[in-house]
Coordinates of C-alpha atoms in Angstrom, one line a residue:
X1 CA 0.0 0.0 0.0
X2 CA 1.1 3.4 -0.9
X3 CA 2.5 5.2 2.0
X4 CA -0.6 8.2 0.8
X5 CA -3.0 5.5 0.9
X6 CA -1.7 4.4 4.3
X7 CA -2.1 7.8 5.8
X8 CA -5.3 8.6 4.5
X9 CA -6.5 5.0 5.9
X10 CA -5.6 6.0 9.2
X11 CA -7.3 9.9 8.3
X12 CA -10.7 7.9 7.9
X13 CA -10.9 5.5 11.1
X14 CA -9.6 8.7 12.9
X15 CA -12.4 10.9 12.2
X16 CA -15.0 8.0 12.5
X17 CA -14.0 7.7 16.0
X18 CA -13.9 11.9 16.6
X19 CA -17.5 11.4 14.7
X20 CA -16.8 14.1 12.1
X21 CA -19.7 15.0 10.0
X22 CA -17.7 15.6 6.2
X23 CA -15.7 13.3 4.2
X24 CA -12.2 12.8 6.1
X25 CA -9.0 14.5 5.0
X26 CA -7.0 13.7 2.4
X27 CA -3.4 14.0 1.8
X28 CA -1.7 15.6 -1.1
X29 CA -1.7 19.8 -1.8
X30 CA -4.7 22.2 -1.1
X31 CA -6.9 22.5 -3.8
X32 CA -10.2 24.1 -3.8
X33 CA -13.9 23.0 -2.9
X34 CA -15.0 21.4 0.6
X35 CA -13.0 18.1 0.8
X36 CA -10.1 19.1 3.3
X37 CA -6.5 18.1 1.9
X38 CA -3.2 18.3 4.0
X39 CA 0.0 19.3 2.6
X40 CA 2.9 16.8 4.1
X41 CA 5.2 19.2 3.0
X42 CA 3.6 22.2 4.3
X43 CA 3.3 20.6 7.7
X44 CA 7.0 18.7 7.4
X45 CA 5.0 15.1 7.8
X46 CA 7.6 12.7 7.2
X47 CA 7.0 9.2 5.7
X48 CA 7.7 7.7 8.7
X49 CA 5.1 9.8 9.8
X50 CA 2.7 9.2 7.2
X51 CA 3.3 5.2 7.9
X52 CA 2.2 5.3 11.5
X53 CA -1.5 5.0 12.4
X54 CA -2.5 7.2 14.3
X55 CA -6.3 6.1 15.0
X56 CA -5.0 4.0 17.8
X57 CA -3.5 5.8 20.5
X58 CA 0.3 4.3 20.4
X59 CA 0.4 5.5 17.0
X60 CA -0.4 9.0 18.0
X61 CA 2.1 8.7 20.8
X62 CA 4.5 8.2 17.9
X63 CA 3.9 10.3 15.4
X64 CA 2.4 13.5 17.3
X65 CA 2.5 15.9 14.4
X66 CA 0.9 14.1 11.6
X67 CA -1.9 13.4 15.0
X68 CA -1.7 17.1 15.2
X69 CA -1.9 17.7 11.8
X70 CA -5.2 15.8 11.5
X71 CA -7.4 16.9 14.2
X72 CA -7.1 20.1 13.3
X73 CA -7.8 19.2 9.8
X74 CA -11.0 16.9 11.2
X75 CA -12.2 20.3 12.8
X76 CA -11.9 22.0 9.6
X77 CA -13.8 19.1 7.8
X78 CA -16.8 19.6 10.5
X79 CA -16.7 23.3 10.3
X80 CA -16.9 23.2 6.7
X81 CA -19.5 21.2 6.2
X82 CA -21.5 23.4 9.0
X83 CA -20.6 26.2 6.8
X84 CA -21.3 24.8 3.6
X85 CA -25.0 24.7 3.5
X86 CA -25.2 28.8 5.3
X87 CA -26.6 31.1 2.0
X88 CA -26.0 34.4 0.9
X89 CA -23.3 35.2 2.6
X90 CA -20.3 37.3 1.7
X91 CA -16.8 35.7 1.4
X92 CA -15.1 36.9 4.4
X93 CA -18.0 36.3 6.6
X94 CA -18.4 32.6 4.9
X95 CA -14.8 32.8 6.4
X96 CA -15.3 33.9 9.9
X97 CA -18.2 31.8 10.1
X98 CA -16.0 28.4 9.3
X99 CA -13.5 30.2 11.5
X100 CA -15.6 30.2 14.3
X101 CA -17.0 26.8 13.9
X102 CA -13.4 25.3 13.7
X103 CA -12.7 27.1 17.1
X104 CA -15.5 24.8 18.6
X105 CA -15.0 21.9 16.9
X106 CA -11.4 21.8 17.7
X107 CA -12.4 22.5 21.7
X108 CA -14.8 19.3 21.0
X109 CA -11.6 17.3 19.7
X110 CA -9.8 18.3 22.7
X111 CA -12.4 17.8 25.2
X112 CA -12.7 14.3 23.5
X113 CA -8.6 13.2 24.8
X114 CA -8.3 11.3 21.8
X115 CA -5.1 13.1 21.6
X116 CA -1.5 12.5 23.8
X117 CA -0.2 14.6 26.2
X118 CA 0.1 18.1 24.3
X119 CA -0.6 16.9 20.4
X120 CA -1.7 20.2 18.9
X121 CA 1.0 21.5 20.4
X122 CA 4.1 19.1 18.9
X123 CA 3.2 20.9 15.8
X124 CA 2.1 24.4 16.8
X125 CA 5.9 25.6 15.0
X126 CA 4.2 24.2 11.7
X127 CA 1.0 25.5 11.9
X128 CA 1.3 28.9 13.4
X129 CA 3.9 30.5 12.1
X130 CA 4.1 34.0 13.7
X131 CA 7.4 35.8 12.1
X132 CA 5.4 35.7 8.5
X133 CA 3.3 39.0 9.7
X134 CA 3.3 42.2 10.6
X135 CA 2.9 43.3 13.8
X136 CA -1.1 44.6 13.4
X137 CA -1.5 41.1 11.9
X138 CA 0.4 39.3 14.4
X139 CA -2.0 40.8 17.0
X140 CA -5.4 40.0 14.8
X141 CA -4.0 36.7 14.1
X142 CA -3.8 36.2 17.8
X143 CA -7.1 37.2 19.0
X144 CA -9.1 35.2 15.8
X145 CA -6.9 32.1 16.8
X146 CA -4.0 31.8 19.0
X147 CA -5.7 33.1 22.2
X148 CA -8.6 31.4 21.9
X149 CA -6.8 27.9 21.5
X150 CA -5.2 28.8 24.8
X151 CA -8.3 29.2 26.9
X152 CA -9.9 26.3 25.0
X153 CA -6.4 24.7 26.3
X154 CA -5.7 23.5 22.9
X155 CA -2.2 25.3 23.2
X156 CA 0.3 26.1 26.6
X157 CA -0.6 29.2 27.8
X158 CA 3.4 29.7 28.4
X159 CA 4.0 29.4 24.9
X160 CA 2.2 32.8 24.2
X161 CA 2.7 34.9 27.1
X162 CA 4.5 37.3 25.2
X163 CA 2.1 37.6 22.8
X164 CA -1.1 37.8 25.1
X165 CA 1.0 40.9 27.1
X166 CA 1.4 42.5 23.7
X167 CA -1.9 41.8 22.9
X168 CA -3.4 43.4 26.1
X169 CA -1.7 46.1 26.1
X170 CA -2.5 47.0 22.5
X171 CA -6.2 46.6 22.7
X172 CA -7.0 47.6 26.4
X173 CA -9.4 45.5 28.9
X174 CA -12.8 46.7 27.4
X175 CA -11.6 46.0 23.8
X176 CA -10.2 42.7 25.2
X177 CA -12.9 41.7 27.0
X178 CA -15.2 42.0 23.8
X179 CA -12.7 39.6 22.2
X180 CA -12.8 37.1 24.4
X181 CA -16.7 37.1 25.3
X182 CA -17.0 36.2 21.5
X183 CA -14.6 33.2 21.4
X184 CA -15.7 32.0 24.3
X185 CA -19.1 31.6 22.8
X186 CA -17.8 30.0 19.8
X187 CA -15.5 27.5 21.9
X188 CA -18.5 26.7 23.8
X189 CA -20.9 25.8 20.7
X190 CA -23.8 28.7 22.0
X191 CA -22.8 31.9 19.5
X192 CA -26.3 33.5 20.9
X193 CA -27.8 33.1 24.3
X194 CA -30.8 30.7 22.8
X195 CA -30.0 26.8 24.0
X196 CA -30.4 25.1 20.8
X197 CA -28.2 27.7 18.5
X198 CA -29.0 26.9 14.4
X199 CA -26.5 28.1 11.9
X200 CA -27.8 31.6 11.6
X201 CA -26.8 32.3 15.1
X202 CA -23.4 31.4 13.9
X203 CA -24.1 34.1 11.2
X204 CA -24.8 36.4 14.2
X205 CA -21.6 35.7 16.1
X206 CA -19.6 35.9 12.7
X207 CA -20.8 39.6 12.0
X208 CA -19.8 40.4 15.5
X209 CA -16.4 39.1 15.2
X210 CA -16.1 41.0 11.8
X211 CA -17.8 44.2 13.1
X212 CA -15.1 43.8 16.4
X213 CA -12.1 43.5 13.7
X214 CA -12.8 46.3 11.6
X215 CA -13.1 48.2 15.1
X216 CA -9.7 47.0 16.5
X217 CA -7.9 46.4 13.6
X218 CA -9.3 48.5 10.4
X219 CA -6.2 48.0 8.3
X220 CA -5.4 44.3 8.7
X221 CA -8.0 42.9 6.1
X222 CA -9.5 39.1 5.9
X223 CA -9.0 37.3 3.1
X224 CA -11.1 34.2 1.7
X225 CA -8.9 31.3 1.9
X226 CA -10.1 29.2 -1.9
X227 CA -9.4 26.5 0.4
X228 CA -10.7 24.9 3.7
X229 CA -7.2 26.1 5.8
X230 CA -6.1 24.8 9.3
X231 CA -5.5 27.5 11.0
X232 CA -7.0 31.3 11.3
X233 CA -3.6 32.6 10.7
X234 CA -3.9 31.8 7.1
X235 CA -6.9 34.2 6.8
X236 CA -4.4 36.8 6.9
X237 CA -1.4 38.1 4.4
X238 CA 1.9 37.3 5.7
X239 CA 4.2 40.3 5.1
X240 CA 7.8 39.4 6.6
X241 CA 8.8 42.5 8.7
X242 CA 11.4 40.4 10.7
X243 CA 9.3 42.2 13.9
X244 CA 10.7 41.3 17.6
X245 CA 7.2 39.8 18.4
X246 CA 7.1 37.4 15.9
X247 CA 10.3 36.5 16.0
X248 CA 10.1 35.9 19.9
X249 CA 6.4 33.8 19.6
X250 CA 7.8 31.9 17.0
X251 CA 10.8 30.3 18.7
X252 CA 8.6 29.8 22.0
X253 CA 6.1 27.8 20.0
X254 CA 9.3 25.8 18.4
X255 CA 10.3 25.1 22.1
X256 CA 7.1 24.0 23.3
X257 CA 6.8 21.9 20.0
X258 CA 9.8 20.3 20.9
X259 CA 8.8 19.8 24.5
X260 CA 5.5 18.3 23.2
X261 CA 7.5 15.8 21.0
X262 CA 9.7 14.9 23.8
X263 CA 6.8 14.2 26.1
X264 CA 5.1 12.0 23.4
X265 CA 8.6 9.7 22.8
X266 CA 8.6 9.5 27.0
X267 CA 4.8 8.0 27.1
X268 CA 5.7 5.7 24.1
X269 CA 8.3 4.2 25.3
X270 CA 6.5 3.9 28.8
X271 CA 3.5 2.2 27.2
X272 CA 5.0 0.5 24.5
X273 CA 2.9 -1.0 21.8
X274 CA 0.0 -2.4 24.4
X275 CA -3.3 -2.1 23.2
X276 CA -5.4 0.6 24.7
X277 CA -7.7 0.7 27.3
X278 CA -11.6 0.9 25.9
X279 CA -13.2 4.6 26.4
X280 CA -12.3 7.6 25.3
X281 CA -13.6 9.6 28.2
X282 CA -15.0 9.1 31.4
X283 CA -13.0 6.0 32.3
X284 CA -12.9 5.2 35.6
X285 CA -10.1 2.8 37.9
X286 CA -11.0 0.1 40.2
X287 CA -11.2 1.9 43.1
X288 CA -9.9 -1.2 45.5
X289 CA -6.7 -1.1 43.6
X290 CA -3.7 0.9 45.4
X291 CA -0.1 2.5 44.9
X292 CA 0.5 2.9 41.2
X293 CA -1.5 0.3 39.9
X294 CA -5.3 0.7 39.2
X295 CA -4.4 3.6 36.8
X296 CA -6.7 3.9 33.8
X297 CA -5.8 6.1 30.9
X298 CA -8.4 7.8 28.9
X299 CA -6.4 10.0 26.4
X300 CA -3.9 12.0 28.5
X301 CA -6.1 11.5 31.7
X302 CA -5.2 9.3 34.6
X303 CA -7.4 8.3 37.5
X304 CA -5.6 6.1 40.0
X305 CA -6.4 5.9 44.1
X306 CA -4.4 6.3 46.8
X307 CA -4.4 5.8 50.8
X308 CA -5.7 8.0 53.1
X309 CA -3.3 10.8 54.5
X310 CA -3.5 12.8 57.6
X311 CA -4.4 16.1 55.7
X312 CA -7.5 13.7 54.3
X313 CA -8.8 12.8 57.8
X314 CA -8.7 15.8 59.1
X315 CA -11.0 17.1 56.3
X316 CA -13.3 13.7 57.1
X317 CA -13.3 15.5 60.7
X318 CA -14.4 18.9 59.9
X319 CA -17.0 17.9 57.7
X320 CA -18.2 15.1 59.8
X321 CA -18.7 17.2 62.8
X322 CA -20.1 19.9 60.7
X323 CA -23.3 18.1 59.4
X324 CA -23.6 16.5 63.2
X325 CA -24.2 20.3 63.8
X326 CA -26.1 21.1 61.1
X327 CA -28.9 18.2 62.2
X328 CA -28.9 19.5 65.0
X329 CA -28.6 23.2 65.5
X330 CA -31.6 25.8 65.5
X331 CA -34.2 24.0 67.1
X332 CA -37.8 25.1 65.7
X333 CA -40.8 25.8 68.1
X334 CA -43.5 24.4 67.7
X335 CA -47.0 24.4 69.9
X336 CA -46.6 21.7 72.5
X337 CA -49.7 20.6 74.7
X338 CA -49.1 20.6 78.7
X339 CA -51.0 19.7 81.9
X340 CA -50.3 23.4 83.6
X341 CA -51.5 27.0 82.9
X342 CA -49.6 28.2 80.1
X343 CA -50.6 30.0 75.9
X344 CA -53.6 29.1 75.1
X345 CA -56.6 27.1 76.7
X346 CA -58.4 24.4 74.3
X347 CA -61.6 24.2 76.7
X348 CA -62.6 20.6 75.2
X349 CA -59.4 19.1 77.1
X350 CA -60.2 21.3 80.2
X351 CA -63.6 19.9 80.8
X352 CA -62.0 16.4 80.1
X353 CA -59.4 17.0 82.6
X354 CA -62.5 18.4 85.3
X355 CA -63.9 15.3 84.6
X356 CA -60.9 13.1 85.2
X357 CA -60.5 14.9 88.7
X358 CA -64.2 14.7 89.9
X359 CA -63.8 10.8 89.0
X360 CA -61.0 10.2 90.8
X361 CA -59.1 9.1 87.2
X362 CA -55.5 10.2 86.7
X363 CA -55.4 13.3 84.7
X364 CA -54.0 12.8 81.5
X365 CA -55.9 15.4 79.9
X366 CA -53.3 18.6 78.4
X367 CA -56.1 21.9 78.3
X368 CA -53.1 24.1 77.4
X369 CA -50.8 24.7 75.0
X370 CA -47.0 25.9 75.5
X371 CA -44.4 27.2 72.8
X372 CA -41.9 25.1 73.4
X373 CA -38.3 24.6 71.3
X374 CA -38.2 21.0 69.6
X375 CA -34.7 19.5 68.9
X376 CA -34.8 19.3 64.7
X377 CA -33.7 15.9 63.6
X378 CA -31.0 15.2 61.7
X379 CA -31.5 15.7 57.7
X380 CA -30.7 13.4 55.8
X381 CA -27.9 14.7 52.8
X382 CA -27.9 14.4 49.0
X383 CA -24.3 15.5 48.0
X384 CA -22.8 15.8 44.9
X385 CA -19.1 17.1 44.3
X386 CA -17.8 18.3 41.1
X387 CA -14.3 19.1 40.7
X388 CA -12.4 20.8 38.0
X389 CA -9.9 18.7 36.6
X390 CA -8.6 21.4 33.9
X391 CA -4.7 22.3 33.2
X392 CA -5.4 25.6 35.0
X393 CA -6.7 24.2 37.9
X394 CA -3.6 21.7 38.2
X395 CA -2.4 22.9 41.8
X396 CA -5.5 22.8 43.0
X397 CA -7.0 19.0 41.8
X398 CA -5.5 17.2 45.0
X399 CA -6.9 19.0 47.5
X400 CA -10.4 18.7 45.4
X401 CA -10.4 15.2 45.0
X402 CA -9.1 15.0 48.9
X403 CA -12.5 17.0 49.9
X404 CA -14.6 15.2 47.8
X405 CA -13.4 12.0 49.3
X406 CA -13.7 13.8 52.7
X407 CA -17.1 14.5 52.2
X408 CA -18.0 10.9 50.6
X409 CA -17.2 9.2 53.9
X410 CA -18.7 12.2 56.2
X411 CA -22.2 11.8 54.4
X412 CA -22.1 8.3 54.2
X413 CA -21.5 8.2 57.5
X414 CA -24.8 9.6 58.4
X415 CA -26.3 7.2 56.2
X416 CA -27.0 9.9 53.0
X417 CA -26.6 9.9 49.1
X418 CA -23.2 11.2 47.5
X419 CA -21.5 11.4 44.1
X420 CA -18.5 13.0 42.8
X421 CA -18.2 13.8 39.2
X422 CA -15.2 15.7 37.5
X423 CA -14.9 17.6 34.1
X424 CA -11.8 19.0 32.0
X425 CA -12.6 19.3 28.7
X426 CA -15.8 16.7 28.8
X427 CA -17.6 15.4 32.0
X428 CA -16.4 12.0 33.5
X429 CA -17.6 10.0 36.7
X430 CA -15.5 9.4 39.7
X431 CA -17.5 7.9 42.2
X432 CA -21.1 7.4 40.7
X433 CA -22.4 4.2 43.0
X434 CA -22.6 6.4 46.2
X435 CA -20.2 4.0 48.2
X436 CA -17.4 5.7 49.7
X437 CA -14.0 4.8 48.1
X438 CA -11.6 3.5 50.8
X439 CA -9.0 5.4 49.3
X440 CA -8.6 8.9 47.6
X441 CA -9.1 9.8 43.7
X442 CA -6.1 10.8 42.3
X443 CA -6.8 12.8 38.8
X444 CA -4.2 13.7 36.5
X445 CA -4.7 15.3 33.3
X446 CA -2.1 18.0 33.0
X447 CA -3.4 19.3 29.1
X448 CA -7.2 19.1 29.8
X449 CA -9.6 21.7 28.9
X450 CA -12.3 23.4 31.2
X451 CA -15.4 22.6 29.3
X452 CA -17.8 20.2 31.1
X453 CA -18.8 21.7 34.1
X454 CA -22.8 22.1 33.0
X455 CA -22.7 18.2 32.0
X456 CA -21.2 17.1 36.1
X457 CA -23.4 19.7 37.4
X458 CA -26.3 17.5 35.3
X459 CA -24.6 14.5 35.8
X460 CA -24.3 14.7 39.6
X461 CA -28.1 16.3 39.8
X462 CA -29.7 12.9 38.4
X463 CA -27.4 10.4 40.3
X464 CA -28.8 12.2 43.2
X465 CA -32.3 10.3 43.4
X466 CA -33.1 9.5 46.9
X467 CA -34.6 11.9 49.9
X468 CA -33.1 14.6 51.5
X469 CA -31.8 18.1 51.2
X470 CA -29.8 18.4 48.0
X471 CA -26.6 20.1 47.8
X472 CA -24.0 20.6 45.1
X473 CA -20.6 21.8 45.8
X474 CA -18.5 23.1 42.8
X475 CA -14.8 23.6 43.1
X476 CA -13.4 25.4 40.3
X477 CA -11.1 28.5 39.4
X478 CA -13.6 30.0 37.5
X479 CA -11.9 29.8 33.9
X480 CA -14.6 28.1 32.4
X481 CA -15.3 28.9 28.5
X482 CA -19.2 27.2 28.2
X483 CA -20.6 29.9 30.9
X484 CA -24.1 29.6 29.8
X485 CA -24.1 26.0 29.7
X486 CA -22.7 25.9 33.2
X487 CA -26.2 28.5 34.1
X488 CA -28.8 26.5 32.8
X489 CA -27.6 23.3 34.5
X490 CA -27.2 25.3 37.6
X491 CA -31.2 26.7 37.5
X492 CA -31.9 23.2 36.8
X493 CA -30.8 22.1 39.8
X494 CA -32.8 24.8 41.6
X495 CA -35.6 23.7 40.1
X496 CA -35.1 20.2 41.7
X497 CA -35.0 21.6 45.1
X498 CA -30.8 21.7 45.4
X499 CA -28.5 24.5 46.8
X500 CA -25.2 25.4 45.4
X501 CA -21.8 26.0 46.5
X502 CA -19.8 27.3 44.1
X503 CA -16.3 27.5 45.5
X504 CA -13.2 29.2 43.6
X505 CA -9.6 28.4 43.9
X506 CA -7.1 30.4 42.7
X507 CA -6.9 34.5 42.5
X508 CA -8.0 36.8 39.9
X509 CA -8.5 36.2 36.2
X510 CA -11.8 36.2 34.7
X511 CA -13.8 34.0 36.6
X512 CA -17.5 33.1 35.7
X513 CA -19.9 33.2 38.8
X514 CA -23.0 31.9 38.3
X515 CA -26.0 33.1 39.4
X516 CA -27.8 32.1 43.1
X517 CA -25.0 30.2 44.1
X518 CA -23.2 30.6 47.6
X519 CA -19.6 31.8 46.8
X520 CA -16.3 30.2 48.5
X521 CA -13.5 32.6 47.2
X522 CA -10.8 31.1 49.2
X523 CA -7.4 31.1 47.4
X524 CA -5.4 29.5 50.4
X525 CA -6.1 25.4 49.9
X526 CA -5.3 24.2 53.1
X527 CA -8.2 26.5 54.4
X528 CA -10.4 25.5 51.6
X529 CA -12.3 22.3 53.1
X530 CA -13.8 24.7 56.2
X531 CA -14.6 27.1 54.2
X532 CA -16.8 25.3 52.2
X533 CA -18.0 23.1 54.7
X534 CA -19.2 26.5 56.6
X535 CA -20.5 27.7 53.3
X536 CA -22.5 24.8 52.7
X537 CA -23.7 23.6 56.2
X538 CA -25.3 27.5 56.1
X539 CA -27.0 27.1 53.2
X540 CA -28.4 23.9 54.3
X541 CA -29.4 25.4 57.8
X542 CA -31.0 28.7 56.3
X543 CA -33.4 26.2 53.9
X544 CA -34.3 23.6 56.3
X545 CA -34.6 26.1 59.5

């Protein structure tokens, strides 16, 4: 078989299993009309490249850059074929609207971890390619592309500082802002507030994002690419100007290209040629198992389990002792009848209890009624954690997943419903059965996107079943690009009678609140498991006072 035929073999089972809607990509030079072709030599894919198949998961691990190389071309084939059947529409905003679909489909390839540790990036040298522009087109290439690929977490965030500083300080935070609420709305698949968004919404969002350009960059113009292209940069005219920024971006995205590479030959060789585990997402480990073993890989995630620390009993501790409290604190008062003068008289129990005297019966009768404080019972707790599992919320994932197991035991404890339920880049399942692990979930996914969280906010909602007071406790830093998916899920859960506790690691950035939740902002961790426990055994005592 011809090493073409190989590749584009491996193109085909590849984008069956991302479920791309258009006919895969091909290999060989661009040419025009809607089938998607990649240039080897544009993209420096080697024949060894070219002979490795990269629809299983070794062969990715082997030959990251053609793996690179072709999920961004199956986003292009699914954005294209979305754009295809939009009429009457001019040929830049045809543009922008492909443009805008690629940036969500390529979040949805992400979000899928079909890819290894960093893919996009082992060839983010080949396909952006900075010191070919200006520097107004650098800039306007950043905000239509590179930017947005960094909060979808589709490329390091360290590989472009120096372009996001330039880019900040060129278009100022209101300007800024207005870029990024429009990608954000694109990576998240909802280009207009309605939940079911049709392909003219995406013609709402594109005029936007033109209307936005011409404002912040009126000379840089868009052109029509006669091609289905890879990347946003090649909407836009190079003109080598040798500037310092370009120059400078494109040697840091050579580095963490080479990084990327290097990371992909370490996992190969540590793997080796085994077959991989079934699933691409939500895979969960045998909870039982300990140490290093009982690891599952689902793309670049890892869930192992291991044993209990002292930091991790100590945060069974606080939230043991604070639901003991919570069941117990604030007694109500309620009317309580009694055999002495005191509140009201009910006069049928007084004549019974004249009657009782003048017989000579023991008086049992109660003719009056006191206000008297009744110890409230115990309430019986429906908990559901979700923890973000994102690359920017890497610090912070132990302590998470040391809560979560915290609060597992606590509530099971008291005899109660729990579930934990993690997202980054897709929603997946920790501990759905609602029996508490005997050891702690250890999540590792150090490239992971921070899509998701609506889907474990839904998830952990409907696992939750039984009786009780509901409560949902969301740790998270806030970086979260699907905003309005994360709302509606959240008012869903109102609607089902749960409270929310929505708490926030890390400090500053742009971080979504939701609305009627009860904010944690506590960026110190080891002081994170009482403030939410105080945050959450008040709202639970202010709803079932």
């Amino acid at each position: 078989m011809h090493v073409y035929e190989r590749a584009d073999a491996a193109l085909t089972e590849l984008c069956e299993q991302l479920d791309v809607a258009g006919p895969a990509p091909r290999l060989g030079a661009a040419q025009p009309g809607l089938a998607v072709r990649v240039d080897p030599g544009r993209y420096r894919l080697t024949d060894r490249d070219l002979r490795v198949d990269i629809a299983a998961f070794t062969g990715r691990l082997r030959a990251p850059r053609f793996a690179a190389v072709a999920c961004a071309a199956a986003a292009v084939v699914d954005a294209s074929a979305d754009a295809a059947t939009v009429g009457d529409l001019s040929d830049v905003e045809r543009a922008a609207v492909t443009h805008l679909l690629h940036l969500h489909h390529a979040a949805r390839i992400r979000g899928l971890g079909v890819e290894n540790v960093g893919a996009v990036t082992a060839a983010a040298d080949v396909l952006w390619q900075p010191d070919q522009y200006d520097r107004d087109t650098l800039l306007a290439v950043g905000v239509w592309d590179v930017l947005p690929r960094v909060d979808s977490a589709v490329l390091p965030a360290a590989a472009v500082t120096a372009l996001y500083d330039a880019v900040r300080q060129q278009l100022g935070d209101r300007q800024f802002g207005a870029w990024q609420l429009l990608w954000r709305r694109a990576l998240a698949g909802r280009p207009t507030p309605r939940r079911s968004p049709q392909l003219e919404d995406w013609v709402v969002l594109a005029r936007q994002w033109l209307e936005l350009h011409a404002e912040t960059f009126g000379g840089v113009q868009v052109t029509a690419a006669a091609a289905p292209v890879l990347t946003g940069a090649e909407l836009f005219t190079p003109n080598p100007v040798a500037d310092p920024l370009g120059r400078q971006l494109t040697a840091d995205l050579a580095d963490a290209a080479q990084q990327a590479l290097a990371d992909s030959a370490a996992t190969a060789a540590l793997v080796g040629d085994r077959p991989r585990r079934p699933g691409v997402g939500g895979a969960v480990a045998d909870r039982d198992a300990g140490g290093a073993g009982g690891a599952m890989m689902s793309g670049q995630r890892v869930l192992t389990w291991r044993e209990p620390a002292a930091g991790d009993r100590r945060n069974l501790r606080i939230f043991r002792d604070g639901l003991t409290v919570a069941g117990h604190r604030s007694p109500s008062m309620a009317p309580t009848p009694v055999p002495y003068p005191s509140g009201r008289l009910n006069p049928r129990q007084l004549v019974a209890r004249a009657g009782q005297i003048a017989t000579g019966r023991q008086v049992t009768a109660t003719p009056w009624t006191a206000i008297r404080p009744v110890p409230r019972t115990a309430e019986v707790l429906r908990l559901g954690v979700i923890v973000d599992a994102s690359a920017t919320m890497r610090p912070w994932v132990e302590m998470a997943t040391s809560l979560a197991w915290a609060a597992a035991h606590a509530v099971d404890q008291r005899g109660g419903q729990h579930t934990m339920w993690a997202f980054g880049g897709e929603a997946f399942v920790v501990v759905g059965d609602g029996v508490a692990p005997p050891k702690v979930p250890v999540i590792s996914d150090p490239g992971s996107g921070s899509a998701g969280c609506g889907a474990a906010v839904t998830a952990a909602r409907s696992a939750l079943t039984g009786r009780g007071a509901g409560l949902l406790v969301v740790i998270t830093d806030g970086l979260l690009p699907d905003s309005q998916d994360v709302q509606d899920a959240i008012d869903d859960a109102h609607a089902d009678g749960f409270q929310l506790v929505w708490a926030l690691a890390g400090i500053g950035g742009d971080r979504f609140i939701p609305a009627g939740v009860s904010v944690v902002d506590q960026p110190a961790p080891a002081a994170m498991a009482e403030a939410i426990t105080s945050a959450a055994l008040s709202v639970l005592t202010s709803s079932y006072r």
